[in-house]
Coordinates of C-alpha atoms in Angstrom, one line a residue:
X1 CA -64.3 13.5 -47.8
X2 CA -63.5 9.7 -49.2
X3 CA -60.5 11.4 -51.2
X4 CA -59.3 12.8 -48.0
X5 CA -59.3 9.8 -46.3
X6 CA -57.7 7.8 -49.1
X7 CA -54.7 10.7 -49.2
X8 CA -54.2 10.0 -45.4
X9 CA -53.8 6.3 -45.7
X10 CA -51.4 6.6 -48.5
X11 CA -49.2 9.3 -46.6
X12 CA -49.3 7.1 -43.5
X13 CA -48.2 4.1 -45.6
X14 CA -45.4 6.0 -47.3
X15 CA -44.2 7.5 -43.9
X16 CA -44.3 4.3 -42.1
X17 CA -42.3 2.9 -45.1
X18 CA -39.6 5.5 -45.2
X19 CA -39.1 5.4 -41.4
X20 CA -38.6 1.6 -41.5
X21 CA -35.9 1.8 -44.1
X22 CA -33.6 3.8 -41.8
X23 CA -34.1 1.9 -38.9
X24 CA -33.5 -1.2 -40.8
X25 CA -30.3 0.3 -42.1
X26 CA -28.9 1.3 -38.7
X27 CA -29.7 -2.2 -37.3
X28 CA -27.5 -3.6 -40.0
X29 CA -24.8 -0.9 -39.5
X30 CA -24.9 -1.8 -35.6
X31 CA -24.8 -5.4 -36.3
X32 CA -21.8 -5.3 -38.4
X33 CA -20.1 -3.1 -35.9
X34 CA -20.6 -5.5 -33.0
X35 CA -19.4 -8.3 -35.5
X36 CA -16.3 -6.5 -35.9
X37 CA -15.9 -5.5 -32.3
X38 CA -16.1 -9.1 -31.2
X39 CA -13.9 -10.3 -33.8
X40 CA -11.2 -7.7 -32.7
X41 CA -11.6 -8.8 -29.2
X42 CA -11.0 -12.8 -30.2
X43 CA -8.1 -12.0 -31.9
X44 CA -6.9 -10.0 -28.9
X45 CA -7.8 -12.9 -26.5
X46 CA -5.8 -15.2 -29.0
X47 CA -2.5 -12.9 -29.0
X48 CA -2.9 -12.6 -25.2
X49 CA -2.7 -16.5 -24.7
X50 CA 0.1 -16.8 -27.3
X51 CA 2.0 -14.2 -25.2
X52 CA 1.9 -11.4 -27.7
X53 CA 0.9 -9.0 -25.3
X54 CA 1.5 -5.9 -27.4
X55 CA -0.7 -7.3 -30.3
X56 CA -3.2 -8.1 -27.9
X57 CA -3.6 -4.7 -26.5
X58 CA -3.6 -3.2 -29.9
X59 CA -6.5 -5.4 -30.9
X60 CA -8.4 -4.6 -27.5
X61 CA -7.9 -0.9 -28.1
X62 CA -9.4 -1.5 -31.8
X63 CA -12.3 -3.3 -30.5
X64 CA -13.1 -0.4 -27.9
X65 CA -12.8 2.4 -30.6
X66 CA -14.9 0.4 -33.2
X67 CA -17.9 0.7 -31.0
X68 CA -17.2 3.1 -28.1
X69 CA -21.1 2.9 -27.0
X70 CA -21.2 -0.7 -26.7
X71 CA -20.8 -2.8 -23.6
X72 CA -17.6 -4.4 -25.3
X73 CA -16.0 -1.1 -25.1
X74 CA -15.2 -0.9 -21.3
X75 CA -14.6 -4.9 -21.2
X76 CA -11.7 -4.0 -24.2
X77 CA -10.2 -1.4 -22.3
X78 CA -9.7 -3.2 -19.3
X79 CA -8.4 -6.2 -21.3
X80 CA -5.9 -3.8 -22.9
X81 CA -4.6 -2.9 -19.2
X82 CA -4.4 -6.6 -18.3
X83 CA -2.5 -7.4 -21.4
X84 CA 0.3 -4.8 -20.6
X85 CA 0.3 -5.7 -16.9
X86 CA 0.8 -9.4 -17.5
X87 CA 4.0 -8.7 -19.0
X88 CA 5.5 -5.9 -16.6
X89 CA 4.6 -2.9 -19.0
X90 CA 3.5 -1.2 -15.8
X91 CA 3.5 2.6 -17.2
X92 CA 1.5 1.4 -20.4
X93 CA -1.1 -0.6 -18.0
X94 CA -1.2 2.6 -15.6
X95 CA -1.9 4.8 -18.7
X96 CA -4.8 2.7 -20.0
X97 CA -6.3 2.1 -16.4
X98 CA -6.2 5.7 -15.8
X99 CA -8.0 6.6 -18.7
X100 CA -10.6 3.7 -18.1
X101 CA -11.2 5.3 -14.9
X102 CA -11.9 8.6 -16.3
X103 CA -14.1 7.4 -19.0
X104 CA -16.0 4.4 -17.4
X105 CA -16.1 5.8 -13.7
X106 CA -19.5 4.0 -13.1
X107 CA -18.7 0.6 -14.6
X108 CA -19.4 -2.5 -12.6
X109 CA -15.9 -3.8 -12.9
X110 CA -14.6 -0.5 -11.6
X111 CA -13.2 -2.2 -8.5
X112 CA -10.8 -4.4 -10.4
X113 CA -9.9 -1.5 -12.2
X114 CA -8.5 0.0 -9.0
X115 CA -7.2 -3.3 -7.9
X116 CA -5.1 -3.7 -11.1
X117 CA -3.9 -0.1 -10.8
X118 CA -2.8 -0.6 -7.4
X119 CA -0.9 -3.9 -8.6
X120 CA 1.0 -2.1 -11.2
X121 CA 2.3 0.2 -8.4
X122 CA 2.9 -2.8 -5.9
X123 CA 4.8 -4.9 -8.1
X124 CA 7.1 -2.4 -8.8
X125 CA 8.4 -2.3 -5.1
X126 CA 12.0 -3.2 -5.0
X127 CA 13.8 -1.5 -2.3
X128 CA 11.8 0.5 0.2
X129 CA 14.7 3.1 0.3
X130 CA 14.1 3.9 -3.2
X131 CA 10.8 3.0 -4.5
X132 CA 8.7 5.6 -2.0
X133 CA 6.3 6.6 -4.8
X134 CA 5.2 3.0 -5.7
X135 CA 4.7 2.1 -2.2
X136 CA 2.6 5.1 -1.4
X137 CA 0.7 5.1 -4.7
X138 CA -0.1 1.5 -4.0
X139 CA -1.1 1.8 -0.7
X140 CA -3.3 4.8 -1.7
X141 CA -5.4 2.9 -4.1
X142 CA -5.5 -0.3 -1.8
X143 CA -6.9 1.7 0.8
X144 CA -9.6 3.5 -1.6
X145 CA -10.7 -0.1 -2.5
X146 CA -11.2 -1.1 1.1
X147 CA -12.9 2.2 1.8
X148 CA -15.2 2.3 -1.3
X149 CA -15.7 -1.3 -2.0
X150 CA -15.0 -3.4 1.5
X151 CA -17.2 -6.4 0.3
X152 CA -15.2 -6.8 -3.1
X153 CA -13.6 -10.1 -4.0
X154 CA -10.0 -8.3 -3.8
X155 CA -10.5 -7.1 -0.2
X156 CA -8.5 -9.8 1.5
X157 CA -5.6 -9.6 -0.8
X158 CA -5.9 -6.1 -0.3
X159 CA -5.6 -6.2 3.4
X160 CA -2.8 -8.4 2.9
X161 CA -0.9 -6.4 0.7
X162 CA -1.4 -2.9 3.1
X163 CA 0.0 -5.0 5.8
X164 CA 3.0 -5.9 4.0
X165 CA 3.3 -2.3 2.7
X166 CA 3.0 -0.7 6.3
X167 CA 6.0 -3.1 7.2
X168 CA 8.0 -1.7 4.3
X169 CA 7.2 2.0 5.8
X170 CA 8.0 1.2 9.1
X171 CA 11.1 -0.5 8.4
X172 CA 12.2 2.7 6.6
X173 CA 11.1 4.8 9.5
X174 CA 13.2 2.5 11.7
X175 CA 16.3 2.6 9.5
X176 CA 16.2 6.4 9.4
X177 CA 15.7 6.6 13.3
X178 CA 18.5 4.1 14.0
X179 CA 20.7 6.5 11.7
X180 CA 19.7 9.4 13.5
X181 CA 20.4 7.6 16.8
X182 CA 24.0 6.7 15.8
X183 CA 24.9 10.3 15.1
X184 CA 23.0 11.5 18.5
X185 CA 20.5 13.3 16.7
X186 CA 17.9 12.6 19.7
X187 CA 14.6 14.7 18.4
X188 CA 14.7 13.4 14.8
X189 CA 15.4 10.0 16.1
X190 CA 12.3 10.1 18.5
X191 CA 10.0 11.6 15.8
X192 CA 10.9 8.4 13.5
X193 CA 10.3 5.8 16.3
X194 CA 7.2 7.7 17.3
X195 CA 5.7 7.6 13.7
X196 CA 6.0 3.8 13.8
X197 CA 3.8 3.7 17.1
X198 CA 1.4 6.1 15.6
X199 CA 1.3 5.0 11.9
X200 CA 2.2 1.4 11.7
X201 CA 1.3 0.1 15.0
X202 CA 0.3 -3.5 13.8
X203 CA 3.8 -4.2 12.3
X204 CA 6.8 -6.3 13.7
X205 CA 9.0 -3.0 14.2
X206 CA 6.6 -1.7 17.2
X207 CA 8.6 -3.6 19.7
X208 CA 12.0 -2.2 18.8
X209 CA 10.4 1.3 18.4
X210 CA 9.3 1.4 22.0
X211 CA 12.8 0.0 23.2
X212 CA 14.6 2.6 20.9
X213 CA 12.4 5.4 22.7
X214 CA 13.5 3.9 26.1
X215 CA 17.1 4.1 24.9
X216 CA 17.0 7.6 23.8
X217 CA 15.4 8.9 26.8
X218 CA 17.6 7.3 29.1
X219 CA 20.8 8.8 27.2
X220 CA 19.1 12.0 27.3
X221 CA 18.7 11.5 31.3
X222 CA 15.0 11.5 31.0
X223 CA 14.5 8.4 33.1
X224 CA 10.7 9.0 33.7
X225 CA 10.0 9.2 30.1
X226 CA 12.4 5.8 29.4
X227 CA 10.3 4.1 32.2
X228 CA 7.1 5.2 30.5
X229 CA 7.9 3.5 27.0
X230 CA 9.6 0.6 29.3
X231 CA 6.5 -0.1 31.2
X232 CA 4.3 0.1 27.8
X233 CA 6.7 -2.2 26.2
X234 CA 6.6 -4.6 29.1
X235 CA 2.5 -4.3 29.2
X236 CA 2.3 -5.4 25.7
X237 CA 5.5 -7.6 25.2
X238 CA 6.3 -8.7 28.3
X239 CA 8.4 -11.9 27.2
X240 CA 9.9 -10.4 24.1
X241 CA 13.4 -9.8 23.2
X242 CA 13.3 -6.1 23.6
X243 CA 11.5 -5.8 26.6
X244 CA 14.1 -7.7 28.6
X245 CA 16.7 -5.3 26.6
X246 CA 15.2 -2.3 27.6
X247 CA 15.3 -3.3 31.1
X248 CA 18.8 -3.7 31.0
X249 CA 19.4 0.2 31.1
X250 CA 17.9 0.2 34.4
X251 CA 19.6 -2.9 35.6
X252 CA 22.7 -1.3 34.5
X253 CA 21.9 1.8 36.6
X254 CA 21.4 -0.6 39.9
X255 CA 24.4 -2.8 39.1
X256 CA 26.6 0.5 38.8
X257 CA 24.9 1.8 42.1
X258 CA 25.7 -1.5 43.6
X259 CA 29.4 -1.6 42.4
X260 CA 29.8 1.9 43.8
X261 CA 28.5 0.9 47.0
X262 CA 30.9 -2.4 47.1
X263 CA 33.7 -0.2 46.1
X264 CA 33.2 2.4 49.1
X265 CA 32.8 -0.9 51.3
X266 CA 36.0 -2.2 50.2
X267 CA 37.6 1.2 50.8
X268 CA 36.4 1.0 54.5
X269 CA 37.8 -2.4 54.8
X270 CA 40.9 -1.6 53.6
X271 CA 41.2 1.5 55.9
X272 CA 40.3 -0.8 58.8
X273 CA 43.2 -3.2 57.7
X274 CA 45.6 -0.5 57.4
X275 CA 44.9 0.7 60.7
X276 CA 45.0 -2.9 62.0
X277 CA 48.4 -3.1 60.6
X278 CA 49.6 0.3 61.7
X279 CA 49.0 -1.0 65.4
X280 CA 51.5 -3.8 65.1
X281 CA 53.9 -2.1 63.3

């Protein structure tokens, strides 16, 4: 029995000493990896500050790959994205950010990733007639931020940018609507102007859209519809230029009627004068 106890104690001692060795080696290896990660990350930061964004992104990617299970990995991935974004390498930044969203969907800075992705599209907007993909994508991601992260630090700026994007989209609708109006394509013109009322009712183009609907319906002879939009314009923008301009259609109608009445009156007067002259002829 005594021999058995001694054997058990010896076995436990050997087992503990054996298990400690791999743990110790694992800890040393992990510390070494973290040291390498931090070194690569700091080199990336140094390159970024110096303006060498491509080398910076390379170092941040290296830091992520060295220890993908560490907390440094997602931070490095975001910094690689920002490096590309900072010097307008938008396609590279977008690719990095889309990868980040796939790999780290629960990261604490996920709202920043969406915000940076939105900016990559937003800052490619140059011409509303050409950059439709950039416009729609940026709005899509900005809207996602407001819906899912309403208390985010970026929410205020996102609201501002969405309003700007809506102005761009409304101006596009107005441009196309005017184009159809000039070519007397009434239905497509009406649809474009109504799109502004339905989807971009906070933009500066609402007043003109209402006026254009008054104009189209008046030209089509649909006076009741024209009056309806004129009243809506008057109710919301009574002192505006477009409101006063809208009623020029109806004033024009009244003035034309008045001119016709005056013309008939003058004709009657002329007939009386002619008759009067004929008496003395």
